[in-house]
Amino acid sequence: MSSWAHPQLVSRARVPVARCYSSASTASQSNAAPAAVRTFENQHKLPRLPIPSLAETAARYKKSLLPILNASELARAEKAVDEFVRPGGLGETLQGRLQEMDRTEKNSWLETIWLNKGYLEWREPSMINVNWWAQFKDSPQFNLEHAPPRGVVSDVQIQRAANYASSLLSFNDLVNSQTLPAEYQRTTPLCMNQYKNQFGAYRVAELPRDRIVTTWPTTANYITVMMRDQIFKVPVTGPQGERVSLKAIEQQLRNVVEAVNNTPVQEQQAAIGVLTSENRDTWAKARQTLLGLSPLNHASLASIDQSLFTICLDDYSSDRDIDISHLNIFHAGNAHNRWFDKSMQFIFESNGRAGINGEHTPADAVIPGRILDELVRNEKNAEPAQPTHVQLGSIEAIKFVVNDEIKETIKQAEVNAKKMIDNVDSCLIHFNEYGSNFLKSVKCSPDAYVQMVLQLAYYRHYGSWTPTYESASTRLFLGGRTETVRSCSVDSVAFVKGFESKTSDTTEKQRLLQKAIQTHLEYMMAASAGKGVDRHLLGLRSMMQTPEEQKSALIFQDPSYIQSMYFRLSSSNMSPGDSFWGGFGPVVPEGYGINYAIGKENIKFSISSLRSCKETNSKEFRESILGALRDMKKTLA
């Protein structure tokens, strides 16, 4: 999903989507490609991500500061910006270094900077902070109205897991064979490189920063399966990648269930997966300890890391209430039976409900989002076209040698995870009163409209406005990821103030809304064209080499720099939300993480915040969003 993520302050990313999801422009993208255009056939045609001019970025940056600074703060900030970009100034030096770096980078000047500053250097736990979640719609084909008792893995659960595993193998085959159709935005090709970064991808906790590993073609013939914290290496294709029937994969999963059920508790492996929910430094040290204890641990970690993806079989079911059911996919309630370093771990409950928890580093949400849509679409067609009768290899229990230090680290990880999980306040909206059909009929951009809904809701809730993040896709460029759309603008502020004014009539409210929407669309277009503010400033800041340069860069020293990217509203769009919906955690302690999906006749939201902040309350803010949705429609109807 999305972003599901983006930089929280200066040097870290979330998403969306996500960070968080990272696909605000997904709704406008078309997956329809001209016939016979192979997956990566257009890559050589894609332009490189541009480096905006200093003047362009300075002008857009100063404009974004207007709604959030008072007159004296703005004058000070503008002076710092002007000094930075003046002829012969530090900005020109850093710009030159950035241009030189662009000449040495394979895909773009941003790629390495973004991976390191956005994700890999961030040391807080990936669970909640970096990873995103998505819940699939319940399937008539795989659904138990009455879940079995806790401790039981159901046939329906096994069947859905095998069904999705088979479809995932088919998708991986398309990527490996380059027969997944190339994607376009209208007639302009989009970068397909992120499709190489999903299957078999994993994050490695290391000091001083983590490492992301991707391989393509991804030819592993096995997945990892987790049940009650026990981890198994499970072959799902033959030695040469031969596909097998759904029944064969189901049997492999049943073999896992049988093996776990037949293993006495005292003989079961320690819950190593919980360590992946820890602070990255803590997990990096524990991982090094594990590697030093035994060669077996080397092999076991490699087996998990290099698997195509992970399936988590939970021997329980969550409540049908959507405010509750998504939490098991978000964090499992206790971080057990999960491996948060895998790019894709699919979660199946005993009542048939399913979801995914994704590590955000290797790809943005539109990429796994395409995969998830295929899983749901192919539920009745997951059987391979020509399954073979090749004998699959036996499942293997993945074992670890642990010592007292590791056991104690796991115990503390459980405590820390529970504290972090209990601090998350997350709820959903499934709003069925209107959607994109209505919004298009009244000539409103659905995405920009929802952004104005959030602006109005926040203003009503807090009596002020706040810097707001929305992710824009830059897949028009080679290796493109995301750029920030700064949704809080002079015109969005004028809209919310005018909408709440007792002297504004309907015509005036409509005018202010359309003006705010147009301004938002202009920023979205600029961001998608690589002309945003945040990534360029991050790149320039990353080019500083000495403490003297850092001290003299007043643009970054001025409080406005942090203030303007302290996103109390962090949002992303993963429309249409018909097959799944998802979310991510807030990116600042006083903020909200909001993912939304705009369907033809409905709009879905997820809203997260932290209970430790007395200023935020997700359920109360939900009511403000609902009120804004209804009141704004009255103005347009």
XYZ file of C-alpha atoms in Angstrom:
637
model
C 0.000 0.000 0.000
C 1.189 3.900 0.320
C 2.815 5.965 1.289
C 1.771 4.091 3.187
C 4.752 6.308 4.453
C 7.138 9.316 4.276
C 9.734 11.305 6.252
C 8.537 12.006 9.751
C 10.812 14.940 10.272
C 14.084 15.368 8.471
C 15.533 11.996 7.747
C 13.018 9.241 8.098
C 10.123 7.714 6.274
C 6.961 6.058 7.076
C 4.252 5.416 5.435
C 2.431 4.871 4.110
C 2.576 3.707 2.797
C 3.841 3.971 3.895
C 4.457 4.548 4.832
C 2.044 4.223 5.482
C 0.599 3.854 1.474
C 2.421 5.793 -1.195
C 0.030 6.015 -4.084
C -1.949 9.200 -3.998
C -2.078 9.310 -7.760
C -3.022 5.653 -8.074
C -6.602 6.441 -8.956
C -5.503 8.357 -12.045
C -3.113 5.673 -13.227
C -4.158 3.163 -15.830
C -2.819 -0.377 -15.786
C -3.865 -0.939 -19.382
C -0.820 -1.217 -21.618
C -0.576 -1.503 -25.370
C -0.554 -5.140 -26.435
C 2.607 -7.202 -25.974
C 4.616 -4.607 -24.046
C 6.713 -6.689 -21.683
C 7.100 -5.780 -18.020
C 10.413 -3.937 -18.200
C 10.435 -3.117 -21.900
C 9.812 0.591 -21.283
C 12.460 1.074 -18.613
C 15.043 2.440 -21.032
C 12.530 5.020 -22.260
C 11.908 6.522 -18.826
C 13.498 9.884 -18.020
C 15.600 10.259 -14.903
C 14.097 12.028 -11.916
C 14.845 15.724 -12.389
C 16.684 17.858 -9.875
C 14.527 20.977 -9.509
C 16.256 24.328 -9.756
C 17.009 26.121 -6.495
C 14.649 28.897 -7.546
C 11.759 26.482 -8.174
C 12.141 24.772 -4.833
C 12.647 28.046 -2.949
C 9.476 29.554 -4.408
C 7.330 26.484 -3.719
C 8.823 26.042 -0.247
C 8.178 29.646 0.759
C 4.617 29.379 -0.528
C 4.064 26.256 1.614
C 5.167 28.220 4.704
C 2.536 30.938 4.282
C -0.334 29.205 6.117
C 1.721 27.964 9.079
C 3.948 30.936 10.061
C 3.154 34.353 11.442
C 4.563 37.493 9.816
C 7.802 37.649 11.792
C 8.445 33.911 11.475
C 7.806 34.091 7.746
C 10.172 37.040 7.285
C 12.933 35.192 9.130
C 12.324 31.971 7.155
C 12.267 33.766 3.796
C 15.528 35.508 4.629
C 17.122 32.128 5.418
C 15.830 30.638 2.156
C 17.019 33.602 0.084
C 20.463 33.476 1.652
C 20.691 29.755 0.901
C 19.789 30.041 -2.794
C 21.604 33.307 -3.594
C 24.165 33.216 -6.428
C 27.428 31.837 -5.093
C 25.739 30.664 -1.902
C 25.812 27.306 -0.141
C 22.746 26.151 -2.045
C 24.599 26.303 -5.349
C 27.470 24.260 -3.909
C 25.114 21.577 -2.599
C 23.154 21.599 -5.854
C 26.371 20.969 -7.752
C 27.215 18.026 -5.538
C 23.721 16.633 -6.021
C 24.072 16.925 -9.790
C 27.420 15.171 -9.626
C 25.897 12.393 -7.542
C 23.135 11.995 -10.110
C 25.764 11.192 -12.729
C 27.043 8.256 -10.654
C 23.754 6.763 -9.455
C 22.204 3.967 -11.506
C 18.621 5.228 -11.510
C 18.388 8.617 -9.790
C 20.042 11.036 -7.417
C 17.373 10.254 -4.817
C 17.413 6.454 -4.723
C 20.204 5.809 -2.213
C 19.435 8.910 -0.151
C 15.792 7.920 0.161
C 16.486 4.316 1.136
C 18.985 5.358 3.798
C 17.389 8.507 5.189
C 13.819 7.423 4.643
C 14.036 3.904 5.996
C 17.271 2.115 6.781
C 18.787 4.622 9.222
C 15.554 4.869 11.212
C 16.072 2.912 14.454
C 12.589 2.791 15.941
C 10.694 -0.511 15.509
C 9.407 -1.256 12.018
C 6.174 -2.663 13.429
C 3.593 0.160 13.416
C 6.217 2.807 12.553
C 7.278 1.608 9.098
C 5.191 -1.435 8.195
C 1.767 -1.032 6.646
C -1.241 -3.321 6.876
C -4.128 -4.227 4.593
C -7.213 -6.317 5.277
C -8.870 -8.249 2.468
C -12.608 -8.146 2.138
C -14.197 -11.278 3.569
C -14.669 -13.912 0.895
C -17.919 -15.862 0.423
C -15.727 -18.724 -0.722
C -13.563 -18.765 2.399
C -15.679 -17.684 5.331
C -16.875 -19.262 8.569
C -19.747 -17.464 10.285
C -18.832 -19.189 13.528
C -15.107 -19.463 14.113
C -13.697 -22.680 15.617
C -12.364 -22.677 19.189
C -9.049 -20.997 19.855
C -6.182 -23.311 19.069
C -7.777 -24.723 15.905
C -6.670 -24.057 12.331
C -9.678 -24.485 10.037
C -10.010 -26.085 6.607
C -11.318 -22.797 5.204
C -8.232 -21.026 6.548
C -5.928 -23.575 4.913
C -7.849 -23.341 1.644
C -7.661 -19.554 1.446
C -3.977 -19.549 2.367
C -3.217 -22.127 -0.350
C -5.374 -20.237 -2.845
C -3.508 -16.974 -2.255
C -0.140 -18.741 -2.224
C -0.869 -20.209 -5.652
C -1.935 -16.830 -7.057
C 1.187 -15.235 -5.597
C 3.327 -17.840 -7.332
C 1.547 -17.033 -10.600
C 2.233 -13.328 -10.128
C 5.881 -14.002 -9.362
C 6.068 -16.078 -12.549
C 4.752 -13.096 -14.529
C 7.405 -10.799 -13.056
C 10.194 -13.343 -13.565
C 9.175 -13.999 -17.169
C 8.546 -10.299 -17.832
C 5.017 -11.052 -19.021
C 3.255 -8.822 -16.495
C 1.933 -6.051 -18.767
C 3.797 -2.774 -18.468
C 1.773 -0.050 -16.762
C 0.944 3.397 -18.045
C -0.466 6.691 -16.845
C -2.712 7.302 -19.806
C -0.144 6.804 -22.585
C 3.006 7.550 -20.593
C 4.919 4.501 -19.297
C 5.483 4.017 -15.587
C 8.559 2.584 -13.877
C 8.050 -1.127 -13.169
C 11.237 -1.666 -11.171
C 9.493 -2.021 -7.795
C 7.880 -5.259 -8.967
C 11.379 -6.749 -8.650
C 11.408 -5.793 -4.972
C 8.516 -7.759 -3.480
C 9.050 -11.501 -3.760
C 11.987 -12.738 -1.728
C 12.717 -9.249 -0.381
C 13.741 -8.735 3.225
C 15.193 -6.192 5.604
C 18.259 -7.026 7.692
C 18.750 -5.351 11.061
C 22.328 -4.075 11.199
C 24.404 -1.334 12.830
C 24.553 1.585 12.203
C 21.837 1.192 9.572
C 19.794 -1.657 8.197
C 20.137 -3.294 4.799
C 17.427 -4.163 2.269
C 17.961 -7.191 0.035
C 16.059 -7.857 -3.179
C 16.657 -10.419 -5.909
C 15.328 -10.791 -9.426
C 14.464 -13.157 -10.933
C 13.161 -14.587 -7.672
C 13.525 -18.344 -8.075
C 13.230 -19.743 -4.542
C 10.880 -22.712 -4.537
C 9.652 -22.293 -0.970
C 7.815 -19.981 1.394
C 7.990 -19.675 5.161
C 4.940 -20.558 7.231
C 4.453 -19.504 10.854
C 2.096 -21.027 13.404
C 2.293 -20.412 17.160
C 5.677 -18.752 16.589
C 7.061 -21.930 14.997
C 8.571 -21.305 11.561
C 8.736 -23.777 8.690
C 10.422 -23.864 5.316
C 7.663 -25.061 3.005
C 8.340 -26.005 -0.641
C 5.468 -24.885 -2.893
C 6.973 -25.584 -6.326
C 9.159 -28.343 -7.687
C 12.966 -28.095 -7.782
C 12.798 -26.380 -11.191
C 9.850 -24.178 -10.316
C 7.234 -26.679 -11.480
C 3.781 -25.581 -10.389
C 1.541 -27.898 -8.394
C -2.157 -28.048 -7.611
C -3.944 -26.154 -4.880
C -4.491 -29.482 -3.108
C -0.749 -30.076 -3.015
C -0.112 -26.690 -1.396
C -2.998 -27.271 1.021
C -1.375 -30.546 2.049
C 1.920 -28.783 2.752
C 0.108 -26.342 5.022
C -1.720 -29.191 6.760
C 1.660 -30.826 7.338
C 2.776 -27.648 9.132
C -0.328 -27.651 11.340
C 0.165 -31.325 12.167
C 3.834 -30.789 12.990
C 3.064 -27.914 15.348
C 0.186 -29.727 17.031
C 2.390 -32.787 17.581
C 5.291 -30.841 19.087
C 5.147 -30.607 22.903
C 5.249 -27.049 24.194
C 8.552 -27.639 25.961
C 10.121 -28.676 22.658
C 8.875 -25.730 20.645
C 11.237 -23.060 19.408
C 11.566 -19.681 21.105
C 9.482 -16.872 19.578
C 12.353 -15.442 17.528
C 9.906 -13.506 15.330
C 9.029 -11.171 18.204
C 12.548 -9.761 17.941
C 11.630 -8.272 14.541
C 9.207 -5.947 16.370
C 12.022 -4.456 18.461
C 14.097 -1.310 18.205
C 16.341 -1.853 15.207
C 19.570 -1.533 17.218
C 18.300 -4.069 19.752
C 17.311 -6.504 17.028
C 20.584 -5.944 15.150
C 22.582 -6.859 18.257
C 20.384 -9.883 18.962
C 20.729 -11.014 15.354
C 24.506 -10.803 15.624
C 24.343 -12.806 18.849
C 22.254 -15.470 17.122
C 24.709 -15.648 14.234
C 27.570 -16.086 16.674
C 25.928 -18.922 18.564
C 25.729 -21.526 15.815
C 26.026 -22.096 12.056
C 22.472 -23.449 12.326
C 21.267 -19.927 13.088
C 22.977 -18.652 9.930
C 21.073 -21.184 7.859
C 17.791 -20.570 9.662
C 17.880 -16.790 9.211
C 18.849 -17.231 5.564
C 15.917 -19.611 5.030
C 13.474 -17.048 6.407
C 15.047 -14.095 4.634
C 15.224 -15.712 1.221
C 11.746 -17.260 1.179
C 9.355 -15.938 -1.463
C 6.975 -14.633 1.210
C 5.606 -15.607 4.612
C 2.233 -17.069 5.557
C 1.089 -16.647 9.167
C -1.543 -19.167 10.264
C -3.249 -17.794 13.370
C -5.118 -20.434 15.374
C -7.748 -17.893 16.412
C -10.105 -15.328 14.917
C -10.595 -11.666 15.676
C -13.916 -9.938 16.167
C -16.129 -9.162 13.167
C -16.125 -5.475 14.180
C -13.866 -3.743 11.655
C -12.434 -1.516 14.383
C -11.122 -4.672 16.032
C -10.447 -7.100 13.190
C -7.796 -4.977 11.494
C -5.662 -4.827 14.646
C -4.585 -8.444 14.279
C -3.207 -7.592 10.852
C -1.666 -4.330 12.090
C 0.349 -5.870 14.942
C -1.243 -9.182 16.103
C -2.007 -7.683 19.503
C 1.293 -8.969 20.871
C 3.691 -9.151 17.883
C 3.660 -12.963 18.026
C 3.560 -15.254 15.001
C 4.927 -12.516 12.744
C 8.184 -11.698 10.947
C 8.100 -7.945 10.397
C 11.240 -7.888 8.222
C 9.649 -9.737 5.289
C 8.344 -7.502 2.531
C 5.109 -9.510 2.440
C 3.629 -11.625 5.229
C 0.089 -12.846 4.661
C -2.063 -13.456 7.698
C -4.921 -15.960 7.814
C -7.331 -16.342 10.730
C -9.333 -19.460 11.550
C -12.618 -17.924 10.352
C -11.117 -17.357 6.896
C -10.327 -13.663 7.270
C -7.049 -12.607 5.690
C -4.702 -9.651 5.476
C -1.125 -8.625 4.846
C 1.520 -6.842 6.863
C 4.154 -5.330 4.585
C 7.630 -3.937 5.164
C 7.648 -0.582 3.379
C 11.303 -0.159 2.421
C 11.486 -1.963 -0.949
C 8.290 -0.681 -2.554
C 5.382 1.729 -2.291
C 1.825 0.587 -1.803
C 0.630 0.762 -5.391
C 2.903 -2.208 -6.183
C 1.675 -4.678 -3.548
C -1.753 -3.127 -4.078
C -1.773 -4.453 -7.638
C -0.771 -7.879 -6.306
C -3.526 -7.845 -3.670
C -6.176 -6.992 -6.241
C -5.060 -9.994 -8.283
C -5.373 -12.308 -5.284
C -8.979 -11.357 -4.693
C -9.856 -11.295 -8.382
C -8.449 -14.789 -8.891
C -9.943 -16.529 -5.866
C -11.934 -18.811 -8.187
C -9.085 -19.169 -10.685
C -6.021 -19.750 -8.530
C -5.327 -23.240 -9.860
C -2.285 -23.186 -12.179
C -3.097 -23.640 -15.851
C -0.997 -26.791 -16.054
C -0.212 -28.161 -12.595
C 2.331 -30.962 -12.504
C 2.402 -34.009 -10.272
C 5.958 -33.372 -9.116
C 6.583 -34.441 -5.546
C 7.128 -31.392 -3.336
C 9.975 -31.469 -0.873
C 9.170 -32.095 2.773
C 8.485 -29.221 5.108
C 11.376 -28.369 7.426
C 11.111 -26.876 10.892
C 13.400 -23.849 11.138
C 15.313 -24.181 14.391
C 17.506 -21.834 16.385
C 20.152 -22.273 19.031
C 19.457 -19.712 21.747
C 21.101 -18.775 25.016
C 19.855 -17.001 28.128
C 20.681 -13.612 26.632
C 18.430 -14.239 23.621
C 15.661 -15.599 25.840
C 15.811 -12.469 27.968
C 15.867 -10.231 24.885
C 12.711 -11.957 23.612
C 10.992 -11.411 26.959
C 11.859 -7.727 26.897
C 10.773 -7.493 23.263
C 7.376 -8.863 24.271
C 7.078 -6.199 26.959
C 8.142 -3.415 24.603
C 5.861 -4.611 21.810
C 2.862 -4.774 24.113
C 3.545 -1.262 25.358
C 3.793 0.060 21.809
C 0.699 -1.824 20.655
C -1.382 -0.668 23.605
C -0.419 2.905 22.762
C -1.895 2.729 19.244
C -5.435 4.016 18.832
C -6.734 2.831 15.461
C -10.228 2.808 13.980
C -11.914 2.701 10.564
C -14.658 4.408 8.570
C -16.650 2.585 5.888
C -18.715 5.495 4.594
C -21.436 4.429 2.144
C -23.334 7.666 1.479
C -21.390 8.682 -1.645
C -18.132 8.153 -3.480
C -16.278 9.050 -6.651
C -19.357 8.822 -8.890
C -21.023 11.693 -7.072
C -17.833 13.724 -6.770
C -17.095 13.446 -10.475
C -20.691 14.413 -11.285
C -20.168 17.719 -9.472
C -16.742 18.165 -11.101
C -14.641 17.578 -7.979
C -11.381 15.654 -8.028
C -12.110 12.798 -5.587
C -8.606 12.779 -4.104
C -8.334 16.552 -3.675
C -11.877 16.627 -2.256
C -10.984 14.091 0.444
C -7.898 16.135 1.283
C -10.182 19.134 1.872
C -12.443 16.921 4.011
C -9.415 16.245 6.213
C -8.542 19.946 6.343
C -12.075 20.869 7.424
C -12.246 18.035 9.953
C -8.953 19.076 11.527
C -9.968 22.746 11.662
C -13.266 21.886 13.337
C -11.590 19.524 15.769
C -8.689 21.743 16.809
C -9.608 25.270 15.737
C -6.452 25.520 13.634
C -4.775 23.991 10.600
C -1.620 21.935 10.404
C 1.091 20.822 7.961
C -0.328 17.876 6.063
C 1.390 15.154 4.071
C -0.021 13.320 1.087
C 2.115 11.005 -1.001
C 2.434 11.436 -4.755
C 3.875 8.773 -7.039
C 6.917 9.614 -9.161
C 6.821 6.403 -11.206
C 6.909 8.490 -14.382
C 10.676 8.466 -13.789
C 13.255 5.708 -13.666
C 13.345 4.271 -10.154
C 10.665 6.739 -9.056
C 9.150 6.321 -5.592
C 7.233 9.181 -3.975
C 7.188 12.917 -3.334
C 5.368 14.928 -0.703
C 2.267 16.940 -1.470
C 1.925 19.642 1.186
C -1.858 19.683 1.387
C -2.219 22.578 3.814
C -2.152 25.687 1.612
C -3.269 29.304 1.683
C -6.313 28.225 -0.314
C -7.173 25.238 1.896
C -7.072 27.579 4.901
C -9.315 30.066 3.096
C -11.709 27.221 2.321
C -12.040 25.917 5.889
C -12.398 29.419 7.312
C -14.955 30.340 4.682
C -16.870 27.102 5.086
C -17.242 27.745 8.811
C -18.093 31.418 8.375
C -21.712 32.308 9.022
C -21.507 34.989 6.337
C -20.496 32.612 3.508
C -23.338 31.413 1.302
C -23.361 28.166 -0.659
C -21.959 29.771 -3.808
C -19.020 31.226 -1.894
C -18.311 27.901 -0.197
C -18.331 26.157 -3.544
C -15.950 28.744 -4.979
C -13.531 28.406 -2.076
C -13.641 24.617 -2.296
C -12.921 24.590 -6.021
C -10.045 27.048 -5.562
C -8.530 24.875 -2.822
C -8.969 21.761 -4.953
C -7.291 23.428 -7.938
C -4.320 24.499 -5.799
C -4.009 20.971 -4.461
C -4.087 19.479 -7.942
C -1.390 21.883 -9.097
C 0.876 20.767 -6.237
C 0.083 17.111 -6.977
C 1.031 17.574 -10.628
C 4.273 19.294 -9.675
C 5.154 16.609 -7.125
C 4.413 13.789 -9.581
C 6.652 15.573 -12.086
C 9.536 15.519 -9.587
C 9.136 19.193 -8.721
C 8.155 18.908 -5.068
C 9.896 20.504 -2.110
C 10.689 17.794 0.391
C 12.814 15.324 -1.564
C 14.954 18.087 -3.094
C 15.591 19.698 0.293
C 16.446 16.273 1.718
C 18.894 15.729 -1.123
C 20.541 19.122 -0.610
C 20.801 18.608 3.117
C 22.385 15.199 2.551
C 25.132 16.863 0.481
C 26.517 18.878 3.416
C 29.965 17.653 4.348
C 31.172 19.691 7.343
C 29.808 21.070 10.614
C 30.529 24.543 9.241
C 28.248 23.938 6.272
C 25.524 22.602 8.544
C 25.806 25.670 10.757
C 25.695 28.086 7.861
C 22.681 26.400 6.188
C 20.146 28.668 7.897
C 17.312 27.238 5.794
C 17.666 23.988 7.752
C 18.528 25.661 11.059
C 15.415 27.821 11.000
C 12.558 26.342 13.090
C 10.257 26.626 10.080
C 12.031 23.721 8.372
C 11.027 21.227 11.043
C 7.714 22.942 11.671
C 6.664 22.724 8.028
C 7.274 18.972 7.891
C 5.914 18.103 11.315
C 2.953 16.369 9.736
C 0.187 16.015 12.290
C -1.907 14.844 9.378
C -0.141 12.153 7.346
C -2.329 10.754 4.597
C -2.307 8.575 1.521
C -4.807 7.364 -1.043
C -5.152 3.682 -1.940
C -8.296 3.771 -4.043
C -10.666 2.208 -4.782
C -10.619 -0.084 -1.733
C -12.981 -2.648 -3.237
C -10.771 -5.683 -2.566
C -8.901 -4.480 0.516
C -8.337 -1.488 2.771
C -5.371 -0.628 4.911
C -3.418 1.805 7.007
C -0.307 2.766 8.933
C 0.743 4.459 12.142
C 1.019 8.197 12.870
C 4.361 9.787 12.036
C 4.547 12.277 14.897
C 3.384 11.707 18.497
C 0.679 14.375 18.233
C -0.548 13.301 14.822
C -2.818 11.013 12.838
C -1.980 8.456 10.180
C -4.843 8.388 7.683
C -5.238 6.121 4.705
C -8.295 6.409 2.504
C -9.762 4.620 -0.474
C -12.408 6.216 -2.677
C -14.800 3.760 -4.296
C -17.555 4.588 -6.738
C -20.216 4.675 -4.023
C -18.199 4.705 -0.801
C -15.108 6.060 0.930
C -13.038 4.100 3.435
C -10.654 5.568 6.003
C -8.268 4.189 8.593
C -7.294 6.579 11.385
C -4.411 5.956 13.788
C -2.967 7.997 16.628
C -1.164 7.453 19.932
C -2.995 7.169 23.235
C 0.015 8.713 25.002
C -0.897 12.023 23.373
C -3.774 13.691 25.216
C -4.501 15.885 22.188
C -5.415 13.037 19.842
C -8.278 10.571 19.821
C -8.919 8.535 16.683
C -12.582 7.802 17.370
C -13.363 11.440 18.159
C -11.511 12.595 15.058
C -13.474 10.018 13.080
C -16.666 11.882 14.007
C -15.139 15.119 12.725
C -14.319 13.446 9.413
C -17.845 12.049 9.118
C -19.313 15.475 9.858
C -17.128 17.090 7.203
C -18.080 14.430 4.637
C -21.780 15.059 5.173
C -21.671 18.838 5.437
C -19.484 19.298 2.374
C -21.845 17.195 0.296
C -24.742 19.446 1.282
C -22.826 22.345 -0.223
C -22.373 20.484 -3.494
C -25.704 18.683 -3.819
